[in-house]
Short mmCIF file of C-alpha atoms and ligand atoms in Angstrom, two decimals:
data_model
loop_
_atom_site.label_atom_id
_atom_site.label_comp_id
_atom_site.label_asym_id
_atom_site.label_seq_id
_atom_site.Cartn_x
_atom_site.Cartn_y
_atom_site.Cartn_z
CA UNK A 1 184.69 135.77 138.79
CA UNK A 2 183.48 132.82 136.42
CA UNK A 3 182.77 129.36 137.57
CA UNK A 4 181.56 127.14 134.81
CA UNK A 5 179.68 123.60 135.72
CA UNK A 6 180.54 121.09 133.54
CA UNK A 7 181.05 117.31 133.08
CA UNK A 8 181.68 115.16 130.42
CA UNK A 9 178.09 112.97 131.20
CA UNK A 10 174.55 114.12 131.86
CA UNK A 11 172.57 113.72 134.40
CA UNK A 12 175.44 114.14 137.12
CA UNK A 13 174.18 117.10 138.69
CA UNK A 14 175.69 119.77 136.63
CA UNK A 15 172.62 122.13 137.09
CA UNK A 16 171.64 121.28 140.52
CA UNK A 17 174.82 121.95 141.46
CA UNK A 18 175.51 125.49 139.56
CA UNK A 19 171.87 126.77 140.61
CA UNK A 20 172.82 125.87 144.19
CA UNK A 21 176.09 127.45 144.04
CA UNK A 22 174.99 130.25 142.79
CA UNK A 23 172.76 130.33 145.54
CA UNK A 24 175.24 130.00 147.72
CA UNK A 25 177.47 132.48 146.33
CA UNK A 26 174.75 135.18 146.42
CA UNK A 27 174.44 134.55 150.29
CA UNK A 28 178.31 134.65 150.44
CA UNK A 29 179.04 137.28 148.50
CA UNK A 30 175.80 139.55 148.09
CA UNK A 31 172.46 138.99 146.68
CA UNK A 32 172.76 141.15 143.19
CA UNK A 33 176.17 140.13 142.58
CA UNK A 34 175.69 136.49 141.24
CA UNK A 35 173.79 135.59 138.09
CA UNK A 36 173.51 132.29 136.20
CA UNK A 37 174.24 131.92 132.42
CA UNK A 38 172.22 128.73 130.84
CA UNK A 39 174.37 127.76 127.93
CA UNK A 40 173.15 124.18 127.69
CA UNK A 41 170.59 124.03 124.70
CA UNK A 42 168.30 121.73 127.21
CA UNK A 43 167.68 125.34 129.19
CA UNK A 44 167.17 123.47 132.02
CA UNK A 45 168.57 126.13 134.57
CA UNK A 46 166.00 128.86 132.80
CA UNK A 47 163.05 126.10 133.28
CA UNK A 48 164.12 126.27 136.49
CA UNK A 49 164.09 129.84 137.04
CA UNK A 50 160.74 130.38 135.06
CA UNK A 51 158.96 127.33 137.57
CA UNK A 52 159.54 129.62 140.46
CA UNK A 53 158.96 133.09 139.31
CA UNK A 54 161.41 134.88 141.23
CA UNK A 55 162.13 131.74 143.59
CA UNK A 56 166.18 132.14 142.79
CA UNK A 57 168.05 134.45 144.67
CA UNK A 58 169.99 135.51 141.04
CA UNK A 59 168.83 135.76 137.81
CA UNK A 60 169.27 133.37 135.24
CA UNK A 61 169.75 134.22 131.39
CA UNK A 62 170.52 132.27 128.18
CA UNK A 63 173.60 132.08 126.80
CA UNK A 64 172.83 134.95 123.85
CA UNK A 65 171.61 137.43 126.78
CA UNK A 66 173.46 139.79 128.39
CA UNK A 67 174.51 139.73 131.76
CA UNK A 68 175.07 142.31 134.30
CA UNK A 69 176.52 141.15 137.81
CA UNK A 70 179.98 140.85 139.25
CA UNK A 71 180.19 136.72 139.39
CA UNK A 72 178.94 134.64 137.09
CA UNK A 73 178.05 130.73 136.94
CA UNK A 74 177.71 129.01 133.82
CA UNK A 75 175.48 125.97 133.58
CA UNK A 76 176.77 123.88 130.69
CA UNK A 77 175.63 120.96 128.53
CA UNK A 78 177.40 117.37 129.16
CA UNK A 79 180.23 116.45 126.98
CA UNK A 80 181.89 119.28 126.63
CA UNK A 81 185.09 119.00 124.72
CA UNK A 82 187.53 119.83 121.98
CA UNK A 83 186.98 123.76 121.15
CA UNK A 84 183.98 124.05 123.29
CA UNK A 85 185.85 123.04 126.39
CA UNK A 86 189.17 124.75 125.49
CA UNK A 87 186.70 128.04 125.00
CA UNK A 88 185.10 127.35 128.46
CA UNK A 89 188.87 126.31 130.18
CA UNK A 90 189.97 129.66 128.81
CA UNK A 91 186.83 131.95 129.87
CA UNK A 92 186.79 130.66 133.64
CA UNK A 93 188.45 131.13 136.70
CA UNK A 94 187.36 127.88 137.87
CA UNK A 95 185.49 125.00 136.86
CA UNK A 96 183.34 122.83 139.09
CA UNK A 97 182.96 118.65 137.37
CA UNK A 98 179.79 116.82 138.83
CA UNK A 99 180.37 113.51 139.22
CA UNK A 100 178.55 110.64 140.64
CA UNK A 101 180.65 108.03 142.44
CA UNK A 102 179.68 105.11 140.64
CA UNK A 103 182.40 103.22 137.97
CA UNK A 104 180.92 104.26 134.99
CA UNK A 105 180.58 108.36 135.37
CA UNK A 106 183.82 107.92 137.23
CA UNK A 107 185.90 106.50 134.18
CA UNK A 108 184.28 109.37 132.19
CA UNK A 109 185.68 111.83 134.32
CA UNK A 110 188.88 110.58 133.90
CA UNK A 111 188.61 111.00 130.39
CA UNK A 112 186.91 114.34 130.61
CA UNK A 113 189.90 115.50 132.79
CA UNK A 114 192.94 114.12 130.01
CA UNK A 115 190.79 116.23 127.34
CA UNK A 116 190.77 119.55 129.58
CA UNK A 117 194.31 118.68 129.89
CA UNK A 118 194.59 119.22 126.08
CA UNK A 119 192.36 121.75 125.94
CA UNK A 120 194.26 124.58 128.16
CA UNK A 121 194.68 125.20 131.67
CA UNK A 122 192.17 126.10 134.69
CA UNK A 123 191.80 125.57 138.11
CA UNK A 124 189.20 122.73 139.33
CA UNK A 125 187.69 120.54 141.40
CA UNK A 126 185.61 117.34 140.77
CA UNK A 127 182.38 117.38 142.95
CA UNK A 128 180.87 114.20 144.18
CA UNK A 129 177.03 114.41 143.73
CA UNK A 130 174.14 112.35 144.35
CA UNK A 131 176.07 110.02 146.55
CA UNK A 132 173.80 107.56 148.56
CA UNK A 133 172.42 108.27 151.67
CA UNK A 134 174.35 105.03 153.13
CA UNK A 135 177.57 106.55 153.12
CA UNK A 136 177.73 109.33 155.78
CA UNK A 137 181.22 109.08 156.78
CA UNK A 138 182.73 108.00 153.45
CA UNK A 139 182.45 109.25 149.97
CA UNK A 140 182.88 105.77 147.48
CA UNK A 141 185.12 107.16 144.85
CA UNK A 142 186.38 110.28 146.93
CA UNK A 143 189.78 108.00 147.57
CA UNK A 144 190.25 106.83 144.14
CA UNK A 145 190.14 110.32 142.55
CA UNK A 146 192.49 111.47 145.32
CA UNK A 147 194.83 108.89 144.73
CA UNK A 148 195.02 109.72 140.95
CA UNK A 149 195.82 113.19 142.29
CA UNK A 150 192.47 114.17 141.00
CA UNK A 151 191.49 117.57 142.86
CA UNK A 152 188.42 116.95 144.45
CA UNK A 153 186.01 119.24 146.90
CA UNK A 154 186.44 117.75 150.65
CA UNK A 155 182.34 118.14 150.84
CA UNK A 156 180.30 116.11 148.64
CA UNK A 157 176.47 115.95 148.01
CA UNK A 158 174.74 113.36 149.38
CA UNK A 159 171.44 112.05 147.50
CA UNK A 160 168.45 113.75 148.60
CA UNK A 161 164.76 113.88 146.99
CA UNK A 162 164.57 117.57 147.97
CA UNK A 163 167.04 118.29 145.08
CA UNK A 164 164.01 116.99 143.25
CA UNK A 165 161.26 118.74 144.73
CA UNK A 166 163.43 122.04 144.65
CA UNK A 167 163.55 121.93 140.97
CA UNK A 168 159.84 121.56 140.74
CA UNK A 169 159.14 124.44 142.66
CA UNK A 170 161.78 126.60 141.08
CA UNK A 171 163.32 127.14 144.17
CA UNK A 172 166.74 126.05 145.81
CA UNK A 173 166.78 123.62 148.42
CA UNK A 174 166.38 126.61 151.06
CA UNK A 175 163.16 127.13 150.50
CA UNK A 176 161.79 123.44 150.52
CA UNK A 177 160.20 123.13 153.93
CA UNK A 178 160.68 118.80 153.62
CA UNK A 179 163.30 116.35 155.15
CA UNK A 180 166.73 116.66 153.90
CA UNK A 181 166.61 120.58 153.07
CA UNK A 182 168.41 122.01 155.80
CA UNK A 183 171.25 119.34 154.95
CA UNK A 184 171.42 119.70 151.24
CA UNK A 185 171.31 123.48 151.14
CA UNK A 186 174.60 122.72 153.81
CA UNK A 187 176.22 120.51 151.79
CA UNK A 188 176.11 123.37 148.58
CA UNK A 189 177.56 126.00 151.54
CA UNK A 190 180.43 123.92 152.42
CA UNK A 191 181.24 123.11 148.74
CA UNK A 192 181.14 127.12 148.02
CA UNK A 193 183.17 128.06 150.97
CA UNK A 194 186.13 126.02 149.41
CA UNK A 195 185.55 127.54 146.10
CA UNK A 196 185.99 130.42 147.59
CA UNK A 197 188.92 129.93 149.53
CA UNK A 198 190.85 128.03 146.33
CA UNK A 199 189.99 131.27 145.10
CA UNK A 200 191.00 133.73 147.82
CA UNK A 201 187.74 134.99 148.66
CA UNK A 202 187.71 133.29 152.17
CA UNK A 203 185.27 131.88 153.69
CA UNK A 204 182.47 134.74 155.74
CA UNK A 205 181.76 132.89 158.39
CA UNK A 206 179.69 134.80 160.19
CA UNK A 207 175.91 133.51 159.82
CA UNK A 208 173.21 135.88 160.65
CA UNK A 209 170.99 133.16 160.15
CA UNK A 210 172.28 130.97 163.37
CA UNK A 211 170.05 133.91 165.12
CA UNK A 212 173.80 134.44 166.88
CA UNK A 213 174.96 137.95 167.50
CA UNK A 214 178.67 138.99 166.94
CA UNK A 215 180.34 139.22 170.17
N1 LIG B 1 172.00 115.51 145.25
C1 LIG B 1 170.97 115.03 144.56
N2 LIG B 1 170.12 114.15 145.14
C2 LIG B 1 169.08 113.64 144.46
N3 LIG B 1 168.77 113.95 143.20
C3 LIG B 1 169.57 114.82 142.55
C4 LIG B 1 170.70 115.41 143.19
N4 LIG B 1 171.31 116.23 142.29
C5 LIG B 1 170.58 116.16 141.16
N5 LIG B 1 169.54 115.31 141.30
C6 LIG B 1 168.54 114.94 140.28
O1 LIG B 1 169.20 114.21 139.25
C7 LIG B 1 168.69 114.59 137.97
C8 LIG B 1 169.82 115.16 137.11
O2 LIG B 1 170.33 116.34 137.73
P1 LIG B 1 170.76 117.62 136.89
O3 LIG B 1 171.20 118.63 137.87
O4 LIG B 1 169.70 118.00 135.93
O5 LIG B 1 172.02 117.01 136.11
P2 LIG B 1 172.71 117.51 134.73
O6 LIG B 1 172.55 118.98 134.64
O7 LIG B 1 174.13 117.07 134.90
O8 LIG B 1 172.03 116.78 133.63
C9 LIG B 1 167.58 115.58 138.23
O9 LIG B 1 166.37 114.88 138.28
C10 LIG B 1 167.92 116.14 139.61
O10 LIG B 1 166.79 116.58 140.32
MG1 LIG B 2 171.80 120.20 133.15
#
């Protein structure tokens, strides 16, 4: 299975979100399964990676490097289009577009999503990232993409600084014993769980790490 991260902005996420979801995937699927291909030139995913040494649950390669594992996510540079996109549309079984909720990166996704239109066909989702800490209950922008008929994951991501120090440390959100951790690393679960159920994987819901047995 490929995912590919992408967006038509930067700084919307696109990397904290496919280095979480790989994550994710890995503790959905099977550690050894999931690796991460950086194909954005700013290598930020592989900074990320080398910070930690061994902190990711996956590898993470460059773009030119071969990689061995069942599922791959793709961590791509912003502004993807025209042959690029059409290339990455093609390649993918699914594509996951950061957004933040605010007007501005909301109008490019609307643009981003008429040029994937043109560019071929593949499933998606538009994930709302970042979003402030304010709005528990409600997701600003969550309606207005709906409304355009704008697939869009049911979770979102709230804002947290742990997203922050987890990059620092070369680590996902998991492993960040601060405030927020426990939630963010939740919010990435529920986001994968869908992805996997758009894609018929199902959700595995049973959690060894509740500490609850299987009746
Ligand atoms: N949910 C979040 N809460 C707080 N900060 C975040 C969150 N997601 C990403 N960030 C921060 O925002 C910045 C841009 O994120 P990044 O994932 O690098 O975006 P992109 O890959 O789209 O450029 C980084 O400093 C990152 O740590
Ligand atoms: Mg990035």
């Amino acid at each position: 299975m490929l995912i590919t991260v992408t967006s038509h902005k930067g700084g919307v996420g696109k990397t904290t979100s496919a280095v979480h979801l790989a994550a994710c995937l890995a503790q959905e699927l099977g550690e050894g399964s999931v690796a991460l291909v950086d194909t954005d030139p700013n290598g930020s995913a592989l900074e990320w990676a080398a910070r930690g040494e061994g902190g990711l649950p996956f590898p993470v390669v460059g773009a030119d490097e071969e990689v061995d594992a069942e599922h791959v996510v793709f961590d791509s540079q912003g502004r993807l289009h025209g042959e690029d996109l059409a290339a990455a549309a093609e390649m993918s079984d699914y594509l996951v577009v950061p957004t933040t909720p605010d007007f501005l990166a909301l109008n490019a996704v609307g643009r981003f999503l008429e040029d994937l239109d043109e560019a071929g066909e593949c499933r998606y989702r538009v994930l709302l990232t970042m979003v402030p800490w304010y709005e528990r209950l409600y997701c600003p922008g969550r309606a207005e993409l709906e409304g355009a008929g704008v697939p869009t994951f049911a979770a979102w991501i709230q804002n947290r600084k742990v997203f922050q120090h987890a990059a620092d440390a070369g680590v996902t959100v998991k492993e960040v014993n601060r405030k927020g951790a426990e939630a963010g690393w939740w919010d990435y679960t529920r986001v994968s769980r869908e992805l996997l159920a758009d894609l018929g994987l199902g959700p595995r819901r049973l959690r060894r790490e509740s500490g609850r047995r299987a009746p």
